[in-house]
Coordinates of C-alpha atoms and ligand atoms in Angstrom, one line a residue:
X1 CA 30.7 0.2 23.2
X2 CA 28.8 -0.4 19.7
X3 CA 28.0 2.9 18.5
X4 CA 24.5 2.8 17.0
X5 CA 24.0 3.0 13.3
X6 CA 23.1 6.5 12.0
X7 CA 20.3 5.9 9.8
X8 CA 19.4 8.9 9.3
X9 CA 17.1 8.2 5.6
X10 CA 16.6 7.0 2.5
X11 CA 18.2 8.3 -0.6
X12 CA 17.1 9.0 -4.5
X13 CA 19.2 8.1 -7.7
X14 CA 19.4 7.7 -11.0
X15 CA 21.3 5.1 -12.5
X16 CA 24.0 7.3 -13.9
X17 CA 27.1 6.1 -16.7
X18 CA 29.1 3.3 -16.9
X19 CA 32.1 2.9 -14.2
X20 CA 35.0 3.4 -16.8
X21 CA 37.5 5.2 -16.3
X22 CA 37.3 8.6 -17.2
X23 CA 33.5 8.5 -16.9
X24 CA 33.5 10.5 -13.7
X25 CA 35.0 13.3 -16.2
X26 CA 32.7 13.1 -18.8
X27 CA 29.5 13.3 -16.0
X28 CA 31.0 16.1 -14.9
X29 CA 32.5 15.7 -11.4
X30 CA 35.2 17.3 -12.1
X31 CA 36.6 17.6 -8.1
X32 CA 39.6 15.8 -6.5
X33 CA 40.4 13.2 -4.2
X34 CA 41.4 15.4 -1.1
X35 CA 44.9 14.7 0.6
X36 CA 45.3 11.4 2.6
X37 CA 43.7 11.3 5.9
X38 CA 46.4 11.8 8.3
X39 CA 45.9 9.0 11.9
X40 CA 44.9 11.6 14.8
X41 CA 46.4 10.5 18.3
X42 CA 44.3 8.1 18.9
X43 CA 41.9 6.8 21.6
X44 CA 40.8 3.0 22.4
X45 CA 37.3 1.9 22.2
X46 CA 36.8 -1.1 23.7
X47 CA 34.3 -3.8 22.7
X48 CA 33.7 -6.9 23.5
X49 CA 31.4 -9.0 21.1
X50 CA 30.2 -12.5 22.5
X51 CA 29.1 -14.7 19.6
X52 CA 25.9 -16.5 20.9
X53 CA 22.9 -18.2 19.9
X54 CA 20.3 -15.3 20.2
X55 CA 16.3 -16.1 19.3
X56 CA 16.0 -13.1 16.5
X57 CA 12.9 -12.2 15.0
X58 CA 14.3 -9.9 11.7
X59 CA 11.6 -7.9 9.9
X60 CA 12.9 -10.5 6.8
X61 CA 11.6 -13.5 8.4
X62 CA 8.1 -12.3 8.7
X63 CA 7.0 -12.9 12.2
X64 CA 9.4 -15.7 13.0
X65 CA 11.5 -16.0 15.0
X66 CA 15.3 -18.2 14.2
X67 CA 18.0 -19.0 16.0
X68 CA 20.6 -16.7 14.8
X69 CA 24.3 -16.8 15.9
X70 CA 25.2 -13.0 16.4
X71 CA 28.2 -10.7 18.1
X72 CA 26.0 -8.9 20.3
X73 CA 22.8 -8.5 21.9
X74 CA 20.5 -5.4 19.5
X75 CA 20.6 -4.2 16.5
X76 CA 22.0 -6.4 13.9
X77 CA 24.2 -6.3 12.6
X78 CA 26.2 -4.7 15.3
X79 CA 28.4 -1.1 14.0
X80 CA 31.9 -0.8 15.0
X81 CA 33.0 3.0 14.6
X82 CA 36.7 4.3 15.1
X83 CA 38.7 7.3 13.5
X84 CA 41.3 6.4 12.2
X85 CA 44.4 6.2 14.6
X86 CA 42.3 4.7 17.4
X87 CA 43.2 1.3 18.4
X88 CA 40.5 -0.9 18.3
X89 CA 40.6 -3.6 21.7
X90 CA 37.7 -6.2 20.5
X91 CA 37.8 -9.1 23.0
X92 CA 35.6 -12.2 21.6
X93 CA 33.9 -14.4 23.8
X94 CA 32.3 -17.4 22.5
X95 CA 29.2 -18.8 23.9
X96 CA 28.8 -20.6 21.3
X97 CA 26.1 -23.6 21.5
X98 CA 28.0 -27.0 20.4
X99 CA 31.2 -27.4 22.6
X100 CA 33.1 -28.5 19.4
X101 CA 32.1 -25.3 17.5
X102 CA 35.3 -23.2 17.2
X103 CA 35.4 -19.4 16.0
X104 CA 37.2 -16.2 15.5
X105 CA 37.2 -12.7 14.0
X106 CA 38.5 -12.0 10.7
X107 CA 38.5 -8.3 10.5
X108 CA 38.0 -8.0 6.6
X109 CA 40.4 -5.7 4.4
X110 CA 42.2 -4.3 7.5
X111 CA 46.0 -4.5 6.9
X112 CA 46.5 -5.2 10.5
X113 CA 49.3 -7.6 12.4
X114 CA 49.4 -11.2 11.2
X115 CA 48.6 -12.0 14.9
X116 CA 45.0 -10.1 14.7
X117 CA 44.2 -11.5 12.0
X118 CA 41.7 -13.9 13.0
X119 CA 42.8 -17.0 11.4
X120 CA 42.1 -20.1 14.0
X121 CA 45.6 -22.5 14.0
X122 CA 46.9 -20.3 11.3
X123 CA 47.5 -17.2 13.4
X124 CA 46.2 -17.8 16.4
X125 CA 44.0 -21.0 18.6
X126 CA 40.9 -21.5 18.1
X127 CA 38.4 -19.8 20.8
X128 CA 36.5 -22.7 22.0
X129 CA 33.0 -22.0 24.1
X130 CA 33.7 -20.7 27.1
X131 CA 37.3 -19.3 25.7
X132 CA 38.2 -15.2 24.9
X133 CA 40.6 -14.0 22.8
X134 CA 41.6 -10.2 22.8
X135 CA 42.1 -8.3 19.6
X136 CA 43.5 -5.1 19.4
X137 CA 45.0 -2.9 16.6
X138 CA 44.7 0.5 14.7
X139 CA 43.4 -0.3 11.5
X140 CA 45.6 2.0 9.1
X141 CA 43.0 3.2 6.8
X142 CA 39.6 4.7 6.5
X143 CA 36.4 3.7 4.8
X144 CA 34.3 0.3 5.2
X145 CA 34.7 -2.7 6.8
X146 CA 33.2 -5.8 8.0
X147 CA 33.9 -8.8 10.5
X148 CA 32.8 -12.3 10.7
X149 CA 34.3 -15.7 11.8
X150 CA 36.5 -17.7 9.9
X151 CA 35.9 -21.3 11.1
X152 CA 32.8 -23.2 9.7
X153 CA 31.8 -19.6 7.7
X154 CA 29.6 -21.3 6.1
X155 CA 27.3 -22.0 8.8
X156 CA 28.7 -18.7 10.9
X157 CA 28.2 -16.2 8.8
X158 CA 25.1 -18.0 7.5
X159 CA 23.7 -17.6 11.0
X160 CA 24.6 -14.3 11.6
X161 CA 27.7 -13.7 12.3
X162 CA 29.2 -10.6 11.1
X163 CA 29.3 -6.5 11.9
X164 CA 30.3 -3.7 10.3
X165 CA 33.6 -2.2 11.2
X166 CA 33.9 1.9 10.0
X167 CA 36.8 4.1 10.3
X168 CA 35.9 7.5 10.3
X169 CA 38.2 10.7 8.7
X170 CA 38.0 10.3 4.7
X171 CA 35.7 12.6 4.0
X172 CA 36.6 16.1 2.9
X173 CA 33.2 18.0 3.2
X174 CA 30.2 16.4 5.4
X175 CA 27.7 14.4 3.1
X176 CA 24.0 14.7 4.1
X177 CA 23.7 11.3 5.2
X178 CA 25.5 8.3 6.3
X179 CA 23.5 5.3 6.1
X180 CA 25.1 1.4 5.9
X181 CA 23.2 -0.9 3.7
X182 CA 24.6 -5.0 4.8
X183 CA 22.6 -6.9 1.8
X184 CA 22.6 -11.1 2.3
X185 CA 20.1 -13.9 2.1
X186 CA 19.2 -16.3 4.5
X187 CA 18.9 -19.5 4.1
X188 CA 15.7 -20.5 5.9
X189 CA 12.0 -22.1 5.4
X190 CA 9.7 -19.3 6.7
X191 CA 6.8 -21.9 7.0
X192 CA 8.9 -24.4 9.1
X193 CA 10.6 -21.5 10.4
X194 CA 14.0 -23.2 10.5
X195 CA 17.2 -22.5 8.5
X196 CA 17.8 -24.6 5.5
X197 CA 21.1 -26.4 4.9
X198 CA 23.7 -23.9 4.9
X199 CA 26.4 -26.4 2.9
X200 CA 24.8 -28.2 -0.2
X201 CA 27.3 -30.4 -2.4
X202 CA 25.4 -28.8 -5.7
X203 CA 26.0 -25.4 -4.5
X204 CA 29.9 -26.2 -3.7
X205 CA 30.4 -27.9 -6.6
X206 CA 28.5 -24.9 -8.4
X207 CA 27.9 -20.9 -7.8
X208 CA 27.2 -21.5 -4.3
X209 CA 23.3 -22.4 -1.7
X210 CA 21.5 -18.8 -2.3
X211 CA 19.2 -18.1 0.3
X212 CA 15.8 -18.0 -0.3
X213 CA 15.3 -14.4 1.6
X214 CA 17.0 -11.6 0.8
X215 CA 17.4 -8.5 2.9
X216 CA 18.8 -5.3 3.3
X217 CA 19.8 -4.5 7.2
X218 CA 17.5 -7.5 7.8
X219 CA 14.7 -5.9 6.3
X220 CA 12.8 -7.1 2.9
X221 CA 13.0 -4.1 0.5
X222 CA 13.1 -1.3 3.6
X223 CA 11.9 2.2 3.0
X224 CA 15.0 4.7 4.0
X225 CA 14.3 8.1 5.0
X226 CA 17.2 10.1 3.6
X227 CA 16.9 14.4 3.5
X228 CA 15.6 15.5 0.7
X229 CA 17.7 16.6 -2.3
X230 CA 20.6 16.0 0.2
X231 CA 23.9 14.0 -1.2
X232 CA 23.8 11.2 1.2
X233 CA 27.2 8.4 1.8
X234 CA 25.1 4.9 1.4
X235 CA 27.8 2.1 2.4
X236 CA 27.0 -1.0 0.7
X237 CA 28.1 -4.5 1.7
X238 CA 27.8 -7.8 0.3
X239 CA 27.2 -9.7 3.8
X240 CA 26.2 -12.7 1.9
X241 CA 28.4 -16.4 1.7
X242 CA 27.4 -17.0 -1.9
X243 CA 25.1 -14.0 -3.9
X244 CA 27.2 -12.3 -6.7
X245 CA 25.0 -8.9 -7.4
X246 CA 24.9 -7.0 -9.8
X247 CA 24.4 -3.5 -8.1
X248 CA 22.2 -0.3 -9.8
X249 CA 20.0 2.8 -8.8
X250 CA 17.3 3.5 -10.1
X251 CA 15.3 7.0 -9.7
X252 CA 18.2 9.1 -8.4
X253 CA 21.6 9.8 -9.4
X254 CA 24.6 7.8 -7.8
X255 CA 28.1 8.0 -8.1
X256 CA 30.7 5.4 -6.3
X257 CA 33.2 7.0 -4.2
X258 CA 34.9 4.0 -2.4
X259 CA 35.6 0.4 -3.7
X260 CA 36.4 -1.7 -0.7
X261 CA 36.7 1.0 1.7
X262 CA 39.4 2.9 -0.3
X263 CA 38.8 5.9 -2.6
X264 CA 37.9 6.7 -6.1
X265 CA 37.3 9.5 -7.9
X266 CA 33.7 9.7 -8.1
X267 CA 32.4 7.7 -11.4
X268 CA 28.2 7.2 -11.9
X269 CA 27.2 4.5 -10.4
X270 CA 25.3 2.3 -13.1
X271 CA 25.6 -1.1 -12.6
X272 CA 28.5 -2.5 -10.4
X273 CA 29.1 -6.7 -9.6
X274 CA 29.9 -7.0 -5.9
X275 CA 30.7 -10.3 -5.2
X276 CA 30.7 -11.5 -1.1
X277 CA 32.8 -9.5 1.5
X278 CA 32.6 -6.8 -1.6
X279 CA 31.8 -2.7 -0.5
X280 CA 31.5 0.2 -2.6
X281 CA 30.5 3.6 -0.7
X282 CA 27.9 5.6 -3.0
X283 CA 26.9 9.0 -2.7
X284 CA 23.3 9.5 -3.8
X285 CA 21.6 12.6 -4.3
X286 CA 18.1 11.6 -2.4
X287 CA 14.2 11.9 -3.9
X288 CA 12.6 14.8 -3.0
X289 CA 8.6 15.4 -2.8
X290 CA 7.0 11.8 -3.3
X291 CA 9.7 10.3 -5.4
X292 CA 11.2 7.3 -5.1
X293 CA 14.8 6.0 -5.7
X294 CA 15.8 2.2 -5.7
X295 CA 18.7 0.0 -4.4
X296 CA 18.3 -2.9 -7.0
X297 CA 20.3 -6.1 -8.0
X298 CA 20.1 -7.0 -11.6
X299 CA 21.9 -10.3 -11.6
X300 CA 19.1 -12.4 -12.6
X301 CA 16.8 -11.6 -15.3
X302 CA 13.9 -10.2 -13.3
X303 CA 15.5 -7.4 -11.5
X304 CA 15.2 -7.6 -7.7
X305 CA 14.7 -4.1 -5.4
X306 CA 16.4 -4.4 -2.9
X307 CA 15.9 -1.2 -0.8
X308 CA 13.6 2.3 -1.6
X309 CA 14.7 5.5 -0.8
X310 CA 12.5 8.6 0.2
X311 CA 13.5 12.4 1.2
X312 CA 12.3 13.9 4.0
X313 CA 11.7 17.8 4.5
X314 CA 13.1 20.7 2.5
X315 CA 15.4 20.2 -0.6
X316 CA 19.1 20.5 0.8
X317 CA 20.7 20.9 -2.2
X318 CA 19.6 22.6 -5.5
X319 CA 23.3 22.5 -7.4
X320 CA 23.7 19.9 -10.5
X321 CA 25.0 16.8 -8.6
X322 CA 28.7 16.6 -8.6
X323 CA 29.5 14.5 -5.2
X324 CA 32.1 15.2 -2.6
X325 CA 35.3 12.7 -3.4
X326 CA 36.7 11.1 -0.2
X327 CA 40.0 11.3 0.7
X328 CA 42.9 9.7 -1.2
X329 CA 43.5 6.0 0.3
X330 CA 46.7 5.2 2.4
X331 CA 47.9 2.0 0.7
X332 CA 51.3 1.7 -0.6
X333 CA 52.4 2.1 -4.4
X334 CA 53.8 -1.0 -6.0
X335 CA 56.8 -0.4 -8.2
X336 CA 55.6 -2.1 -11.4
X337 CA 59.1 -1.6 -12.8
X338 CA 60.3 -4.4 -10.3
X339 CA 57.7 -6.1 -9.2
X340 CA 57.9 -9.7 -9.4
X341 CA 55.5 -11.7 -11.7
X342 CA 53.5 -14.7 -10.0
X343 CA 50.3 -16.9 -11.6
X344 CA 47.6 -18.0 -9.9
X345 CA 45.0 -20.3 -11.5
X346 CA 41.5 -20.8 -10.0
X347 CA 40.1 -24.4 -11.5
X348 CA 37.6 -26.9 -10.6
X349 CA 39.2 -30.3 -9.2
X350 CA 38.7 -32.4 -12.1
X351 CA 39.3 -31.0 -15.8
X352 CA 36.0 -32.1 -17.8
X353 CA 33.8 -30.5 -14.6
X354 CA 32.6 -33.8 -14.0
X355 CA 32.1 -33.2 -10.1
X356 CA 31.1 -29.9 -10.6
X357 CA 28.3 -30.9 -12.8
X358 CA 27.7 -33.5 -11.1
X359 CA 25.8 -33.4 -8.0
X360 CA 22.4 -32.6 -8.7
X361 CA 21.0 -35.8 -7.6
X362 CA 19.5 -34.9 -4.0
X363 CA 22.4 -35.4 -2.2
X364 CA 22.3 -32.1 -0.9
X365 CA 23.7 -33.3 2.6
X366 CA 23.6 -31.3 5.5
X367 CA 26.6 -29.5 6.9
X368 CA 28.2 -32.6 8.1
X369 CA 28.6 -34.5 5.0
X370 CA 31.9 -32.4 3.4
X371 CA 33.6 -33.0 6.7
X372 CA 33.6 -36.7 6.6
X373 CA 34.0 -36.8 2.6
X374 CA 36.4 -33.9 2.3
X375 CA 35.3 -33.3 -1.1
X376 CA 37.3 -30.5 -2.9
X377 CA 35.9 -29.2 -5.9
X378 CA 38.4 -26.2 -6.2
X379 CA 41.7 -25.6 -6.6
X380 CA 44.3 -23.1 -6.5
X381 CA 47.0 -23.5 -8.7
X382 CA 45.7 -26.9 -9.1
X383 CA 45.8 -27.6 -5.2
X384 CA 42.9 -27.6 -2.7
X385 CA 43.2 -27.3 0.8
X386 CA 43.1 -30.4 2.8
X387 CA 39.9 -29.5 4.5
X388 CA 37.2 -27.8 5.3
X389 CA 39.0 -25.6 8.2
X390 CA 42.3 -24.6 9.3
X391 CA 43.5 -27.2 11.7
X392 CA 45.3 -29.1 8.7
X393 CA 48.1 -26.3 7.0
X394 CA 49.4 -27.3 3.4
X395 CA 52.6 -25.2 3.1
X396 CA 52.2 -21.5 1.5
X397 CA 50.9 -21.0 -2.0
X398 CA 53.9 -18.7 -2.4
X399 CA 56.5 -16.9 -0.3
X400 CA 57.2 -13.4 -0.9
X401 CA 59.9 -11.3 -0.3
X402 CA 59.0 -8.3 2.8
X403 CA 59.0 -4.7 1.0
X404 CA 59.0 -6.1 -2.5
X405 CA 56.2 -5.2 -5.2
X406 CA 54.1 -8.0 -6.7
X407 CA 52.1 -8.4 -9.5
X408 CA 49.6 -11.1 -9.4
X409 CA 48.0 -12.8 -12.7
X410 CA 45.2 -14.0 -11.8
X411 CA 43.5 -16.3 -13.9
X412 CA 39.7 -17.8 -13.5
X413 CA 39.9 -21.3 -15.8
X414 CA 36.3 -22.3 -14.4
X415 CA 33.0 -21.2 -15.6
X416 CA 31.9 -20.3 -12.2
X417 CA 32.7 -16.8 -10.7
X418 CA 35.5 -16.0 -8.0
X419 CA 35.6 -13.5 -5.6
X420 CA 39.6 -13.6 -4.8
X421 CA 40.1 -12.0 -1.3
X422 CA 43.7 -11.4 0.1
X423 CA 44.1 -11.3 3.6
X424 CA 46.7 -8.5 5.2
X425 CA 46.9 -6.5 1.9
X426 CA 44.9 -4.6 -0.3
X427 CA 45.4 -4.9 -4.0
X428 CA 45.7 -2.2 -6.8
X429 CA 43.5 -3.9 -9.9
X430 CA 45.9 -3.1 -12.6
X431 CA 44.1 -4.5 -16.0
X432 CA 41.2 -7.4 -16.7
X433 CA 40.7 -9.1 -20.0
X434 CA 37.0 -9.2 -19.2
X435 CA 35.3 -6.1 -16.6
X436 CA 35.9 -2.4 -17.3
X437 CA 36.3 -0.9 -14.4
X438 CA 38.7 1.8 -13.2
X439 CA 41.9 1.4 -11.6
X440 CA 40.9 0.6 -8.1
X441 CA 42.4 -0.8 -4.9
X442 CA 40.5 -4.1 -3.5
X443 CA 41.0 -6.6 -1.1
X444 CA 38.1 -9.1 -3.1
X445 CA 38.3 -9.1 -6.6
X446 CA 35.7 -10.4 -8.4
X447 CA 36.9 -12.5 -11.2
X448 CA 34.1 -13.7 -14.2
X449 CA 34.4 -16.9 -15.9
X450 CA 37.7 -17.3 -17.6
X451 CA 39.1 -13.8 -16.3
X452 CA 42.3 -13.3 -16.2
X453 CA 43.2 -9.9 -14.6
X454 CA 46.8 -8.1 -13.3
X455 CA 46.8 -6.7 -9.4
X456 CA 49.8 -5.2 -7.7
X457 CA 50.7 -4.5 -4.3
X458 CA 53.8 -4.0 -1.8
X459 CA 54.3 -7.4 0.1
X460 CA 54.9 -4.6 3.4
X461 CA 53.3 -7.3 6.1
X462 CA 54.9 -9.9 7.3
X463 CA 53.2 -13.5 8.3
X464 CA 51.1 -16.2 6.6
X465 CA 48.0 -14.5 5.2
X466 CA 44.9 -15.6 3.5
X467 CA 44.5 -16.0 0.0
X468 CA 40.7 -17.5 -1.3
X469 CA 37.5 -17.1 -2.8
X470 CA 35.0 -15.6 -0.9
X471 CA 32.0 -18.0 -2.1
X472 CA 32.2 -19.6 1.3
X473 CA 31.3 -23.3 0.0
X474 CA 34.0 -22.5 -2.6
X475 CA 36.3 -21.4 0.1
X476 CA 35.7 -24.4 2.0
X477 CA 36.0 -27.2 -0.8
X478 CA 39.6 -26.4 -1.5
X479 CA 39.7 -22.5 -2.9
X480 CA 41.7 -21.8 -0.3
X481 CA 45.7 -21.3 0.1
X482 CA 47.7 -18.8 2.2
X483 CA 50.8 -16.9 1.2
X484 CA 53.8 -15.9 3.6
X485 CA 55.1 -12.9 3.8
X486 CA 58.8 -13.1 5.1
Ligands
LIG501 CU1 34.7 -19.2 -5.8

């Protein structure tokens, strides 16, 4: 079943160089990505993940207790671990507590068949309470994933509702450590000890309802026992709905060795945006004696820690720091010579912002307000999706042709930031006008205000696949569109 997290300690780092291109050289990590991870025969691990209301009391909510909506009974959030070539049979059985409350599992960044990929009415019903619905695939590459709903996210994932999927065989000598780090607010009152709307029309029409806890593994600031000295894999997720952050380490050198699940060569880590349903594997070379390293975010001006890291016994390592790369990712290579060229704009509804600036005026409804109105503050190549979920289908933002290479421009006309996730695919980030940041493969990319940046990719899977922001409440006011793949 849900193999148990190995958190096995904290880690150290120093907030090492920029993450250019090239910087990895000039810190000196001068080693290679190893060959790509070959899929072994296989075995199936079965799962089956039952979303319920669960009474949780995480160390974050400080003695209270809420009502979460999780996967499975234990540790949250619950760990899915596979190698790769194993087929993954997930069945999903909602217990759900309103009988009109419908879900699914999106398995994020796995290029899996259209039919797994958890889109209710899209790709498959909706799983009512009492329903299952049996996934089962073999994810085709290594590294870091995560799961979650993808009806009423909003309130889903805001509840709970997520895991962490891993799939083991990318590494091509052992690291000291593996430790996951799933980093999101919550959105709750800790004196009423209730949740706080998860859907406000400000935050829709804006950068999103940030919680008012944040957490790391449910945990405010934990304290992770990593060995000493020892070079230790720290898999970061953004689990939030809404939080952009704006990811360093301080105390202890760090390098980033995965974007997304798929490898780099190592650059220093010093200061990286993740955006929601973002990942970036780090290897940091842990504290040793009494020092301390830090996890922080440095979005806003005060700089928020978000996790400390302390080693634990002897020094395991004395060499200058120069971290194992992973191995090389398994995605395929567009052909830029032939790709075909598409634009795709990401706008507020109206052009002078006037909803977007808009509602500040206490009408911060609850979740049921958007459903009636079926406000839409975002577009897509100036359309918005119908509504709210998937029960209504506009036709595809684009058809593309099966096998052939793409390049997308994508182009942020809002002054809000746009996490742009594709479902079924993984991008290759060609070129940004804005971020420097090393050619990288990504199934979210993060676009800034007024960013306009080039990603490639081999249109290999056919079906209608998801193509939206990742800020949920942007998502879910009409950033949303689907391509199809024939
Ligand atoms: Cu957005």
């Amino acid at each position: 079943m849900l193999t148990r997290r190995q958190f096995v300690a904290g880690a150290a780092g120093i907030a090492a160089g920029a993450a250019l291109a090239g910087a990895g050289a000039q810190a000196g990590y001068t080693r290679k990505l190893g060959a790509a991870a070959e899929p072994g025969a296989g075995k199936t691990v079965a799962v089956r993940l039952s979303a319920a209301e669960r009474p949780t009391a995480l160390p974050c909510f400080g003695g209270r207790t809420l009502p979460l909506w999780t996967f499975a009974d234990g540790e949250w959030p619950p760990l899915i671990r596979l190698n790769l070539g194993d087929r993954l049979e997930a069945t999903l059985e909602s217990r759900l507590p309103r009988p009109e409350e419908i879900t699914s599992i999106h398995w994020h960044g796995i290029r899996l068949p259209n039919n797994q990929d958890g889109v209710p009415y899209l790709v498959q019903p909706p799983v009512r309470p009492g329903e299952v619905f049996r996934y089962s695939f073999v994810p085709p590459d290594t590294g870091t994933f995560f799961f979650h709903t993808h009806c009423n996210t909003v309130e889903q994932l805001g509840r709970g509702l997520l895991g962490v999927l891993i799939v083991d065989g990318d590494t091509t000598e052992p690291y000291d450590a593996d430790v996951v780090l799933v980093m999101r607010d919550w959105r709750v009152d800790l004196d009423a000890g209730k949740f706080t709307p998860f859907f406000t029309l400000r935050g829709a029409g804006r950068a999103g309802t940030f919680g008012s806890v944040r957490s790391v593994n449910g945990a405010v600031n934990p304290e992770i026992r990593l060995p000493a000295a020892g070079d230790c894999r720290l898999r970061l997720i953004n689990g939030d709905t809404t939080r952009i952050m704006q990811i360093g380490i301080e105390g202890a050198e760090a390098a980033i060795i995965a974007i997304d699940g798929i490898a780099i060569s190592p650059v220093p880590l010093t200061s990286w945006s993740m955006g929601p349903a973002m990942r970036i594997d780090v290897v940091l070379r842990a504290p040793q004696g009494t020092r301390i390293a830090r996890l922080v975010d440095r979005s806003t001006p005060q700089r928020v820690e978000l996790a400390r890291f302390a080693g634990d016994g002897e020094p395991r390592r004395r060499s200058r720091f120069s971290p194992a790369p992973l191995r090389a990712g398994r995605i395929p290579e567009p052909d830029l010579k032939t790709a075909t060229r598409l634009r795709f704009s990401f706008h507020a509804s109206d052009e002078d912002d006037r909803l977007v600036a808009a509602p500040d005026d206490g009408s911060n409804g609850p979740l049921g307000e958007i459903c009636r109105s079926s406000r839409t503050f975002w577009t897509i190549n100036d359309r918005a999706w119908p509504e709210r979920d998937h029960s209504r289908l506009p036709p595809p933002l684009a058809v593309l042709q099966r096998g052939r290479s793409y390049i997308f421009q994508l182009k942020n006309s809002s002054k809000f930031s746009h996490p742009i996730h594709i479902h079924g695919h993984t991008f290759k980030l060609l070129r940004s006008n804005k971020q420097n940041r090393p050619v990288h493969h990504t199934d979210t990319l993060l676009l800034l205000p007024e960013e306009q940046a080039e990603v490639a990719f081999v249109a290999d899977n056919p079906g209608d696949w998801m193509f939206h922001c990742h800020i949920i409440e942007h998502q879910e006011t009409g950033m949303m569109g689907y391509l199809r793949v024939v």
